[in-house]
mmCIF file of C-alpha atoms and ligand atoms in Angstrom:
data_model
loop_
_atom_site.group_PDB
_atom_site.id
_atom_site.type_symbol
_atom_site.label_atom_id
_atom_site.label_comp_id
_atom_site.label_asym_id
_atom_site.label_seq_id
_atom_site.Cartn_x
_atom_site.Cartn_y
_atom_site.Cartn_z
ATOM 1 C CA UNK A 1040 27.651 -6.839 6.491
ATOM 2 C CA UNK A 1041 26.507 -4.945 9.542
ATOM 3 C CA UNK A 1042 22.851 -4.682 10.478
ATOM 4 C CA UNK A 1043 20.802 -1.943 8.875
ATOM 5 C CA UNK A 1044 17.439 -0.653 10.273
ATOM 6 C CA UNK A 1045 15.280 -0.569 7.150
ATOM 7 C CA UNK A 1046 13.575 3.028 6.262
ATOM 8 C CA UNK A 1047 11.754 1.583 3.322
ATOM 9 C CA UNK A 1048 7.615 1.073 3.002
ATOM 10 C CA UNK A 1049 8.025 -2.727 3.387
ATOM 11 C CA UNK A 1050 10.011 -4.971 3.647
ATOM 12 C CA UNK A 1051 10.579 -3.065 7.148
ATOM 13 C CA UNK A 1052 12.271 -3.230 10.166
ATOM 14 C CA UNK A 1053 10.440 -5.746 12.451
ATOM 15 C CA UNK A 1054 10.908 -6.773 16.070
ATOM 16 C CA UNK A 1055 13.003 -9.155 17.344
ATOM 17 C CA UNK A 1056 9.683 -11.165 18.893
ATOM 18 C CA UNK A 1057 8.443 -11.325 15.475
ATOM 19 C CA UNK A 1058 11.505 -13.040 13.718
ATOM 20 C CA UNK A 1059 11.849 -15.378 16.364
ATOM 21 C CA UNK A 1060 8.747 -16.833 15.408
ATOM 22 C CA UNK A 1061 10.109 -18.007 12.353
ATOM 23 C CA UNK A 1062 12.068 -20.153 14.343
ATOM 24 C CA UNK A 1063 10.094 -23.535 14.101
ATOM 25 C CA UNK A 1064 8.508 -25.329 10.969
ATOM 26 C CA UNK A 1065 5.197 -25.759 11.214
ATOM 27 C CA UNK A 1066 2.825 -27.811 9.457
ATOM 28 C CA UNK A 1067 0.097 -26.527 7.302
ATOM 29 C CA UNK A 1068 -2.772 -29.011 8.004
ATOM 30 C CA UNK A 1069 -2.200 -29.182 11.453
ATOM 31 C CA UNK A 1070 -4.831 -28.099 13.540
ATOM 32 C CA UNK A 1071 -3.201 -25.678 15.659
ATOM 33 C CA UNK A 1072 -1.055 -24.164 12.846
ATOM 34 C CA UNK A 1073 -4.773 -23.870 11.067
ATOM 35 C CA UNK A 1074 -5.550 -21.952 14.383
ATOM 36 C CA UNK A 1075 -3.315 -19.235 13.641
ATOM 37 C CA UNK A 1076 -4.915 -18.637 9.710
ATOM 38 C CA UNK A 1077 -8.462 -18.209 11.729
ATOM 39 C CA UNK A 1078 -7.287 -16.142 14.224
ATOM 40 C CA UNK A 1079 -5.704 -13.708 12.060
ATOM 41 C CA UNK A 1080 -8.607 -13.412 9.887
ATOM 42 C CA UNK A 1081 -10.871 -12.404 12.797
ATOM 43 C CA UNK A 1082 -8.345 -9.982 14.065
ATOM 44 C CA UNK A 1083 -8.114 -8.203 11.018
ATOM 45 C CA UNK A 1084 -11.668 -7.684 10.548
ATOM 46 C CA UNK A 1085 -11.297 -6.203 14.131
ATOM 47 C CA UNK A 1086 -9.161 -3.573 13.127
ATOM 48 C CA UNK A 1087 -10.870 -2.694 9.599
ATOM 49 C CA UNK A 1088 -13.922 -2.310 12.269
ATOM 50 C CA UNK A 1089 -16.257 -5.268 9.971
ATOM 51 C CA UNK A 1090 -18.431 -7.559 11.118
ATOM 52 C CA UNK A 1091 -17.955 -11.069 10.708
ATOM 53 C CA UNK A 1092 -21.877 -11.381 9.428
ATOM 54 C CA UNK A 1093 -20.939 -8.923 6.778
ATOM 55 C CA UNK A 1094 -17.446 -8.974 5.880
ATOM 56 C CA UNK A 1095 -14.493 -11.924 5.575
ATOM 57 C CA UNK A 1096 -11.146 -11.846 5.036
ATOM 58 C CA UNK A 1097 -8.711 -14.240 2.611
ATOM 59 C CA UNK A 1098 -5.150 -14.654 2.957
ATOM 60 C CA UNK A 1099 -3.368 -14.739 -0.440
ATOM 61 C CA UNK A 1100 0.314 -16.358 -1.019
ATOM 62 C CA UNK A 1101 2.332 -13.882 -2.585
ATOM 63 C CA UNK A 1102 3.441 -9.605 -2.233
ATOM 64 C CA UNK A 1103 0.527 -7.487 -2.266
ATOM 65 C CA UNK A 1104 0.134 -6.687 -5.858
ATOM 66 C CA UNK A 1105 -0.859 -10.853 -6.194
ATOM 67 C CA UNK A 1106 -3.829 -9.589 -3.669
ATOM 68 C CA UNK A 1107 -4.805 -6.574 -6.036
ATOM 69 C CA UNK A 1108 -4.520 -8.111 -8.886
ATOM 70 C CA UNK A 1109 -6.877 -11.544 -7.664
ATOM 71 C CA UNK A 1110 -9.584 -8.887 -6.671
ATOM 72 C CA UNK A 1111 -9.644 -7.738 -10.235
ATOM 73 C CA UNK A 1112 -9.382 -10.638 -11.709
ATOM 74 C CA UNK A 1113 -11.763 -12.295 -9.973
ATOM 75 C CA UNK A 1114 -14.416 -9.333 -8.762
ATOM 76 C CA UNK A 1115 -14.716 -7.675 -12.369
ATOM 77 C CA UNK A 1116 -17.186 -9.529 -14.848
ATOM 78 C CA UNK A 1117 -17.248 -9.567 -18.614
ATOM 79 C CA UNK A 1118 -20.361 -6.915 -18.135
ATOM 80 C CA UNK A 1119 -18.524 -4.835 -15.583
ATOM 81 C CA UNK A 1120 -16.505 -1.633 -16.352
ATOM 82 C CA UNK A 1121 -13.913 -0.003 -13.817
ATOM 83 C CA UNK A 1122 -12.386 3.219 -13.126
ATOM 84 C CA UNK A 1123 -8.835 3.478 -12.281
ATOM 85 C CA UNK A 1124 -8.372 6.653 -10.249
ATOM 86 C CA UNK A 1125 -4.832 7.334 -10.198
ATOM 87 C CA UNK A 1126 -1.796 9.516 -9.153
ATOM 88 C CA UNK A 1127 0.877 7.606 -8.867
ATOM 89 C CA UNK A 1128 2.518 4.385 -9.814
ATOM 90 C CA UNK A 1129 0.382 1.948 -7.676
ATOM 91 C CA UNK A 1130 -2.412 3.369 -9.482
ATOM 92 C CA UNK A 1131 -0.433 2.810 -13.115
ATOM 93 C CA UNK A 1132 0.474 -1.199 -11.486
ATOM 94 C CA UNK A 1133 -3.904 -1.272 -11.462
ATOM 95 C CA UNK A 1134 -3.873 -0.144 -15.301
ATOM 96 C CA UNK A 1135 -1.162 -2.577 -16.052
ATOM 97 C CA UNK A 1136 -2.957 -5.430 -14.435
ATOM 98 C CA UNK A 1137 -6.188 -4.255 -16.053
ATOM 99 C CA UNK A 1138 -4.698 -4.318 -19.015
ATOM 100 C CA UNK A 1139 -3.493 -7.616 -18.551
ATOM 101 C CA UNK A 1140 -6.289 -9.338 -17.203
ATOM 102 C CA UNK A 1141 -8.382 -7.890 -20.062
ATOM 103 C CA UNK A 1142 -10.937 -6.640 -17.860
ATOM 104 C CA UNK A 1143 -12.908 -3.197 -19.583
ATOM 105 C CA UNK A 1144 -11.461 -0.119 -17.883
ATOM 106 C CA UNK A 1145 -10.887 3.550 -17.999
ATOM 107 C CA UNK A 1146 -8.691 5.509 -16.166
ATOM 108 C CA UNK A 1147 -8.689 9.003 -14.432
ATOM 109 C CA UNK A 1148 -5.235 10.267 -13.066
ATOM 110 C CA UNK A 1149 -4.194 13.354 -11.735
ATOM 111 C CA UNK A 1150 -0.809 14.703 -11.022
ATOM 112 C CA UNK A 1151 1.217 12.737 -8.542
ATOM 113 C CA UNK A 1152 1.543 15.826 -5.965
ATOM 114 C CA UNK A 1153 -2.355 16.603 -6.055
ATOM 115 C CA UNK A 1154 -5.110 14.080 -4.208
ATOM 116 C CA UNK A 1155 -7.679 12.968 -6.651
ATOM 117 C CA UNK A 1156 -10.522 15.323 -7.409
ATOM 118 C CA UNK A 1157 -13.709 14.171 -6.513
ATOM 119 C CA UNK A 1158 -15.901 16.672 -8.311
ATOM 120 C CA UNK A 1159 -14.103 14.882 -11.670
ATOM 121 C CA UNK A 1160 -14.874 11.723 -10.566
ATOM 122 C CA UNK A 1161 -18.459 12.526 -9.921
ATOM 123 C CA UNK A 1162 -18.306 13.913 -13.469
ATOM 124 C CA UNK A 1163 -16.912 10.636 -15.191
ATOM 125 C CA UNK A 1164 -19.522 8.534 -13.236
ATOM 126 C CA UNK A 1165 -21.836 11.018 -14.287
ATOM 127 C CA UNK A 1166 -21.395 10.488 -17.563
ATOM 128 C CA UNK A 1167 -20.221 7.008 -18.383
ATOM 129 C CA UNK A 1168 -23.140 4.702 -16.610
ATOM 130 C CA UNK A 1169 -21.663 1.472 -17.689
ATOM 131 C CA UNK A 1170 -18.902 2.257 -14.579
ATOM 132 C CA UNK A 1171 -19.912 -0.378 -12.092
ATOM 133 C CA UNK A 1172 -16.508 -0.800 -10.128
ATOM 134 C CA UNK A 1173 -14.031 2.074 -8.491
ATOM 135 C CA UNK A 1174 -10.787 1.219 -7.571
ATOM 136 C CA UNK A 1175 -8.057 3.620 -5.639
ATOM 137 C CA UNK A 1176 -4.912 3.807 -3.776
ATOM 138 C CA UNK A 1177 -5.108 5.006 -0.131
ATOM 139 C CA UNK A 1178 -1.506 5.938 0.549
ATOM 140 C CA UNK A 1179 0.183 6.200 -2.499
ATOM 141 C CA UNK A 1180 3.816 4.975 -1.693
ATOM 142 C CA UNK A 1181 5.221 6.276 -4.665
ATOM 143 C CA UNK A 1182 5.212 10.242 -2.928
ATOM 144 C CA UNK A 1183 3.846 9.554 -0.144
ATOM 145 C CA UNK A 1184 0.494 11.351 -0.620
ATOM 146 C CA UNK A 1185 -2.441 10.716 1.206
ATOM 147 C CA UNK A 1186 -5.870 10.197 -0.956
ATOM 148 C CA UNK A 1187 -9.287 11.178 0.322
ATOM 149 C CA UNK A 1188 -10.521 7.927 1.364
ATOM 150 C CA UNK A 1189 -13.914 8.579 2.838
ATOM 151 C CA UNK A 1190 -15.024 11.156 0.162
ATOM 152 C CA UNK A 1191 -14.396 8.571 -2.327
ATOM 153 C CA UNK A 1192 -15.962 6.034 -0.346
ATOM 154 C CA UNK A 1193 -19.542 8.048 0.029
ATOM 155 C CA UNK A 1194 -19.538 8.913 -3.514
ATOM 156 C CA UNK A 1195 -18.946 5.441 -4.636
ATOM 157 C CA UNK A 1196 -21.570 4.239 -1.868
ATOM 158 C CA UNK A 1197 -23.830 7.352 -3.604
ATOM 159 C CA UNK A 1198 -23.726 6.437 -6.568
ATOM 160 C CA UNK A 1199 -24.034 2.127 -6.028
ATOM 161 C CA UNK A 1200 -20.280 1.115 -7.278
ATOM 162 C CA UNK A 1201 -18.552 -1.534 -6.099
ATOM 163 C CA UNK A 1202 -15.308 0.055 -4.337
ATOM 164 C CA UNK A 1203 -11.425 -1.499 -4.193
ATOM 165 C CA UNK A 1204 -9.312 -0.257 -1.949
ATOM 166 C CA UNK A 1205 -5.388 -0.698 -2.332
ATOM 167 C CA UNK A 1206 -5.073 0.253 1.090
ATOM 168 C CA UNK A 1207 -1.363 -1.803 1.091
ATOM 169 C CA UNK A 1208 0.714 0.736 2.995
ATOM 170 C CA UNK A 1209 -1.734 2.530 5.348
ATOM 171 C CA UNK A 1210 -3.852 -0.177 6.849
ATOM 172 C CA UNK A 1211 -2.841 -0.658 10.868
ATOM 173 C CA UNK A 1212 -1.620 2.817 10.840
ATOM 174 C CA UNK A 1213 -4.482 4.556 9.740
ATOM 175 C CA UNK A 1214 -7.952 3.829 10.947
ATOM 176 C CA UNK A 1215 -10.366 2.929 8.090
ATOM 177 C CA UNK A 1216 -13.584 1.971 8.935
ATOM 178 C CA UNK A 1217 -14.192 -0.752 5.914
ATOM 179 C CA UNK A 1218 -17.945 -1.495 7.302
ATOM 180 C CA UNK A 1219 -19.239 2.223 8.017
ATOM 181 C CA UNK A 1220 -17.354 3.742 4.987
ATOM 182 C CA UNK A 1221 -18.784 0.430 2.600
ATOM 183 C CA UNK A 1222 -15.851 -0.302 1.080
ATOM 184 C CA UNK A 1223 -15.988 -3.454 -0.726
ATOM 185 C CA UNK A 1224 -12.440 -4.997 -1.090
ATOM 186 C CA UNK A 1225 -9.584 -3.876 0.865
ATOM 187 C CA UNK A 1226 -5.946 -4.855 -0.003
ATOM 188 C CA UNK A 1227 -3.326 -4.964 2.285
ATOM 189 C CA UNK A 1228 -0.099 -6.953 2.550
ATOM 190 C CA UNK A 1229 1.889 -8.496 5.668
ATOM 191 C CA UNK A 1230 4.819 -6.711 5.484
ATOM 192 C CA UNK A 1231 3.597 -3.148 5.502
ATOM 193 C CA UNK A 1232 1.949 -1.159 8.878
ATOM 194 C CA UNK A 1233 0.863 -4.790 10.859
ATOM 195 C CA UNK A 1234 4.857 -4.889 10.564
ATOM 196 C CA UNK A 1235 5.074 -8.709 9.397
ATOM 197 C CA UNK A 1236 7.220 -10.092 7.292
ATOM 198 C CA UNK A 1237 6.948 -10.350 3.174
ATOM 199 C CA UNK A 1238 5.560 -13.347 1.991
ATOM 200 C CA UNK A 1239 1.401 -12.854 1.572
ATOM 201 C CA UNK A 1240 -1.482 -10.407 1.326
ATOM 202 C CA UNK A 1241 -5.096 -9.854 2.437
ATOM 203 C CA UNK A 1242 -8.322 -8.846 1.615
ATOM 204 C CA UNK A 1243 -10.905 -8.039 3.395
ATOM 205 C CA UNK A 1244 -14.148 -8.223 1.533
ATOM 206 C CA UNK A 1245 -17.880 -8.008 1.876
ATOM 207 C CA UNK A 1246 -19.495 -11.109 1.963
ATOM 208 C CA UNK A 1247 -22.337 -10.005 -0.011
ATOM 209 C CA UNK A 1248 -19.747 -9.214 -3.069
ATOM 210 C CA UNK A 1249 -17.655 -12.346 -2.889
ATOM 211 C CA UNK A 1250 -20.444 -14.701 -3.435
ATOM 212 C CA UNK A 1251 -21.061 -12.743 -6.895
ATOM 213 C CA UNK A 1252 -17.714 -13.849 -7.714
ATOM 214 C CA UNK A 1253 -17.573 -17.634 -8.317
ATOM 215 C CA UNK A 1254 -16.804 -18.462 -12.150
ATOM 216 C CA UNK A 1255 -15.078 -14.940 -12.792
ATOM 217 C CA UNK A 1256 -11.646 -15.395 -12.174
ATOM 218 C CA UNK A 1257 -9.404 -16.766 -15.601
ATOM 219 C CA UNK A 1258 -6.460 -18.088 -13.055
ATOM 220 C CA UNK A 1259 -6.403 -21.075 -11.273
ATOM 221 C CA UNK A 1260 -3.984 -19.001 -8.615
ATOM 222 C CA UNK A 1261 -5.640 -15.715 -7.944
ATOM 223 C CA UNK A 1262 -9.263 -16.770 -7.756
ATOM 224 C CA UNK A 1263 -10.165 -15.022 -4.406
ATOM 225 C CA UNK A 1264 -13.399 -16.715 -4.567
ATOM 226 C CA UNK A 1265 -12.420 -20.269 -4.568
ATOM 227 C CA UNK A 1266 -9.426 -19.109 -2.245
ATOM 228 C CA UNK A 1267 -11.947 -17.948 0.138
ATOM 229 C CA UNK A 1268 -14.139 -21.241 0.038
ATOM 230 C CA UNK A 1269 -10.997 -23.260 0.787
ATOM 231 C CA UNK A 1270 -9.850 -21.175 3.838
ATOM 232 C CA UNK A 1271 -13.294 -20.328 5.368
ATOM 233 C CA UNK A 1272 -13.883 -23.843 5.759
ATOM 234 C CA UNK A 1273 -11.187 -24.417 8.822
ATOM 235 C CA UNK A 1274 -8.645 -22.234 8.119
ATOM 236 C CA UNK A 1275 -6.383 -24.329 5.900
ATOM 237 C CA UNK A 1276 -4.881 -22.596 2.473
ATOM 238 C CA UNK A 1277 -5.343 -23.648 -1.353
ATOM 239 C CA UNK A 1278 -1.680 -24.741 -1.979
ATOM 240 C CA UNK A 1279 1.167 -24.278 0.506
ATOM 241 C CA UNK A 1280 0.840 -21.507 2.481
ATOM 242 C CA UNK A 1281 4.001 -19.435 3.966
ATOM 243 C CA UNK A 1282 3.697 -21.003 7.136
ATOM 244 C CA UNK A 1283 6.861 -19.513 8.653
ATOM 245 C CA UNK A 1284 5.235 -15.854 7.344
ATOM 246 C CA UNK A 1285 1.562 -16.148 9.018
ATOM 247 C CA UNK A 1286 3.366 -17.312 12.663
ATOM 248 C CA UNK A 1287 5.115 -14.048 12.436
ATOM 249 C CA UNK A 1288 2.338 -11.727 11.381
ATOM 250 C CA UNK A 1289 0.216 -13.410 14.201
ATOM 251 C CA UNK A 1290 2.653 -12.375 16.478
ATOM 252 C CA UNK A 1291 3.036 -8.678 14.572
ATOM 253 C CA UNK A 1292 -0.905 -8.588 15.243
ATOM 254 C CA UNK A 1293 -0.454 -8.918 18.938
ATOM 255 C CA UNK A 1294 2.097 -6.435 19.276
ATOM 256 C CA UNK A 1295 -0.306 -3.921 17.119
ATOM 257 C CA UNK A 1296 -2.740 -4.630 19.635
ATOM 258 C CA UNK A 1297 -0.487 -4.366 22.618
ATOM 259 C CA UNK A 1298 0.920 -1.292 21.365
ATOM 260 C CA UNK A 1299 -2.345 0.268 21.909
ATOM 261 C CA UNK A 1300 -3.643 -0.373 18.148
ATOM 262 C CA UNK A 1301 -4.136 1.625 14.970
ATOM 263 C CA UNK A 1302 -4.379 4.831 17.010
ATOM 264 C CA UNK A 1303 -1.230 4.314 18.768
ATOM 265 C CA UNK A 1304 0.600 3.291 15.815
ATOM 266 C CA UNK A 1305 -0.869 6.071 13.920
ATOM 267 C CA UNK A 1306 0.343 8.610 16.415
ATOM 268 C CA UNK A 1307 4.160 6.801 16.601
ATOM 269 C CA UNK A 1308 4.075 7.241 13.132
ATOM 270 C CA UNK A 1309 2.998 10.437 12.930
ATOM 271 C CA UNK A 1310 5.476 12.098 15.317
ATOM 272 C CA UNK A 1311 8.493 9.831 13.858
ATOM 273 C CA UNK A 1312 6.899 11.415 10.270
ATOM 274 C CA UNK A 1313 6.772 15.145 11.884
ATOM 275 C CA UNK A 1314 10.266 14.659 13.294
ATOM 276 C CA UNK A 1315 11.631 13.846 10.330
ATOM 277 C CA UNK A 1316 10.705 16.279 7.890
ATOM 278 C CA UNK A 1317 11.207 19.144 9.901
ATOM 279 C CA UNK A 1318 14.806 18.232 11.020
ATOM 280 C CA UNK A 1319 15.200 17.421 7.032
ATOM 281 C CA UNK A 1320 14.457 20.907 6.336
ATOM 282 C CA UNK A 1321 16.405 22.389 8.694
ATOM 283 C CA UNK A 1322 19.106 20.217 6.995
ATOM 284 C CA UNK A 1323 17.883 21.728 3.839
ATOM 285 C CA UNK A 1324 15.674 18.875 2.235
ATOM 286 C CA UNK A 1325 12.247 20.100 1.000
ATOM 287 C CA UNK A 1326 9.726 17.242 0.949
ATOM 288 C CA UNK A 1327 7.685 17.002 -2.122
ATOM 289 C CA UNK A 1328 3.944 16.782 -0.938
ATOM 290 C CA UNK A 1329 2.363 19.315 1.088
ATOM 291 C CA UNK A 1330 2.121 19.190 4.640
ATOM 292 C CA UNK A 1331 -1.482 18.727 4.586
ATOM 293 C CA UNK A 1332 -1.537 15.920 1.861
ATOM 294 C CA UNK A 1333 1.669 13.809 3.496
ATOM 295 C CA UNK A 1334 0.447 10.583 4.562
ATOM 296 C CA UNK A 1335 2.656 9.789 7.866
ATOM 297 C CA UNK A 1336 3.912 6.689 6.420
ATOM 298 C CA UNK A 1337 6.833 7.575 3.746
ATOM 299 C CA UNK A 1338 7.997 11.253 2.640
ATOM 300 C CA UNK A 1339 9.645 11.989 -0.894
ATOM 301 C CA UNK A 1340 12.287 14.429 -0.618
ATOM 302 C CA UNK A 1341 13.618 16.818 -2.998
ATOM 303 C CA UNK A 1342 17.403 16.699 -3.732
ATOM 304 C CA UNK A 1343 19.043 19.750 -2.128
ATOM 305 C CA UNK A 1344 21.192 20.813 -4.787
ATOM 306 C CA UNK A 1345 22.268 19.732 -8.560
ATOM 307 C CA UNK A 1346 25.879 18.055 -6.714
ATOM 308 C CA UNK A 1347 23.681 15.742 -4.634
ATOM 309 C CA UNK A 1348 24.750 11.829 -5.097
ATOM 310 C CA UNK A 1349 22.251 9.495 -4.059
ATOM 311 C CA UNK A 1350 24.252 6.539 -4.608
ATOM 312 C CA UNK A 1351 26.966 8.105 -2.281
ATOM 313 C CA UNK A 1352 24.347 9.762 -0.032
ATOM 314 C CA UNK A 1353 22.837 6.038 0.446
ATOM 315 C CA UNK A 1354 26.211 4.473 1.063
ATOM 316 C CA UNK A 1355 27.467 7.000 3.743
ATOM 317 C CA UNK A 1356 24.010 6.453 5.658
ATOM 318 C CA UNK A 1357 24.066 2.610 5.046
ATOM 319 C CA UNK A 1358 27.560 2.359 6.265
ATOM 320 C CA UNK A 1359 25.727 4.089 9.420
ATOM 321 C CA UNK A 1360 23.366 1.636 9.786
ATOM 322 C CA UNK A 1361 20.030 2.991 7.940
ATOM 323 C CA UNK A 1362 19.128 2.154 4.448
ATOM 324 C CA UNK A 1363 16.909 4.788 2.405
ATOM 325 C CA UNK A 1364 15.117 4.432 -0.701
ATOM 326 C CA UNK A 1365 15.498 5.633 -4.199
ATOM 327 C CA UNK A 1366 12.485 8.198 -6.096
ATOM 328 C CA UNK A 1367 9.770 6.672 -8.148
ATOM 329 C CA UNK A 1368 9.267 9.772 -9.684
ATOM 330 C CA UNK A 1369 10.881 10.602 -13.658
ATOM 331 C CA UNK A 1370 10.600 14.199 -14.047
ATOM 332 C CA UNK A 1371 11.984 15.286 -10.724
ATOM 333 C CA UNK A 1372 15.358 13.949 -8.664
ATOM 334 C CA UNK A 1373 13.892 12.730 -5.342
ATOM 335 C CA UNK A 1374 14.634 9.802 -2.586
ATOM 336 C CA UNK A 1375 12.438 8.660 -0.092
ATOM 337 C CA UNK A 1376 11.932 7.711 3.669
ATOM 338 C CA UNK A 1377 9.841 5.333 5.061
ATOM 339 C CA UNK A 1378 9.180 5.561 8.726
ATOM 340 C CA UNK A 1379 6.486 2.542 8.951
ATOM 341 C CA UNK A 1380 7.709 -0.183 11.162
ATOM 342 C CA UNK A 1381 10.109 -0.750 14.397
ATOM 343 C CA UNK A 1382 11.340 2.803 14.663
ATOM 344 C CA UNK A 1383 11.222 5.086 17.417
ATOM 345 C CA UNK A 1384 11.980 8.853 18.245
ATOM 346 C CA UNK A 1385 15.927 8.164 18.491
ATOM 347 C CA UNK A 1386 16.237 6.211 15.486
ATOM 348 C CA UNK A 1387 14.716 9.457 13.475
ATOM 349 C CA UNK A 1388 16.579 11.152 15.523
ATOM 350 C CA UNK A 1389 20.250 9.463 14.901
ATOM 351 C CA UNK A 1390 19.537 9.656 11.338
ATOM 352 C CA UNK A 1391 18.957 13.464 11.022
ATOM 353 C CA UNK A 1392 22.311 13.838 12.951
ATOM 354 C CA UNK A 1393 23.837 11.584 10.241
ATOM 355 C CA UNK A 1394 22.350 13.164 7.428
ATOM 356 C CA UNK A 1395 23.181 16.522 8.857
ATOM 357 C CA UNK A 1396 27.169 15.427 9.134
ATOM 358 C CA UNK A 1397 26.778 14.252 5.600
ATOM 359 C CA UNK A 1398 25.571 17.100 4.567
ATOM 360 C CA UNK A 1399 28.163 19.325 6.691
ATOM 361 C CA UNK A 1400 31.159 17.393 5.292
ATOM 362 C CA UNK A 1401 30.381 17.462 1.478
HETATM 363 C C1 PLP B 291 3.855 -1.932 -1.437
HETATM 364 C C2 PLP B 291 2.709 -1.380 -2.264
HETATM 365 C C3 PLP B 291 1.912 -2.424 -3.160
HETATM 366 C C4 PLP B 291 2.473 -3.717 -3.375
HETATM 367 O O1 PLP B 291 3.297 -4.031 -3.853
HETATM 368 P P1 PLP B 291 4.268 -5.366 -3.780
HETATM 369 O O2 PLP B 291 5.748 -4.988 -4.552
HETATM 370 O O3 PLP B 291 3.658 -6.406 -4.715
HETATM 371 O O4 PLP B 291 4.414 -5.574 -2.493
HETATM 372 C C5 PLP B 291 0.696 -2.188 -3.631
HETATM 373 N N1 PLP B 291 0.291 -0.803 -3.467
HETATM 374 C C6 PLP B 291 0.857 -0.050 -2.499
HETATM 375 C C7 PLP B 291 0.374 1.514 -2.240
HETATM 376 C C8 PLP B 291 2.245 -0.178 -1.994
HETATM 377 O O5 PLP B 291 2.695 0.242 -0.918
#
């Protein structure tokens, strides 16, 4: 197998130094290991602009969805009602979770290429006073659209609602000040913009909210409150922790800080995304999302013509050491290219040349 670079939105291409951290087997109850967990929890709060007095970080085994489900399952009580605002597959996944858990919810959805309309959300909240919680996806990885997190957070604050943000594919690459925005729960995972490997997710939660979650969970494993109470003592995880992934993640955070933090990473991703979109446009690929709504994370491209065969295209590009992602839309033929991870300008230029050659050969 040739060693390709991932241009997918997680798992993504990680640095060798992050991978090297996994060559040593660590003990879960050892003090040095527990200190890594505590260090990560503290650093994540700093990245989020959140004070330790008001917020805490909970690390949770599993992929990102486990974190979202743990929050829904633990934060929304029997008397509560959740408004899910959705414009993509990850918003729809929240709806599926709500159904599965059996929480009281309503969904407001908008088309995949449109951002969530603040006035319409306001209208729903004004009409339905039973709504206590709001859930939204920041960057909808389905399309790459970026939702107006500040506007929705302001509205939620104004109306005294509890806000849950799936910031899976944006946290670490797009500045979010969790405390100033008044976000109550923010969920992200190890294998996205912090550039770690898959295996756990994390939740940045307002302590005041978390304290009210005791006893809400109908799941033992996805009980956010219990996970927090255990981890908060000394960094020992409740149940086996993904030790290799945690060590790699700790290194990945250090590398994010070395790069210059979220601002510098945002810059790199933005430039790569801009380069990608422009070069591909000149080759004949249109992006599905309008430029002003496009995130610097992942881009959805429309097939250039009827003859375009994604499987063939994918193999051609893979043989030349890059891996792309299929589309996630039902009504239009698309594919996606992620530009997060250990990816630089040279990689994007190389990729665009390969794609250009493919189109010329066809
Ligand atoms: C990656 C991602 C998730 C989590 O997906 P998993 O497959 O569970 O890791 C959730 N929401 C968004 C927006 C994502 O990009």
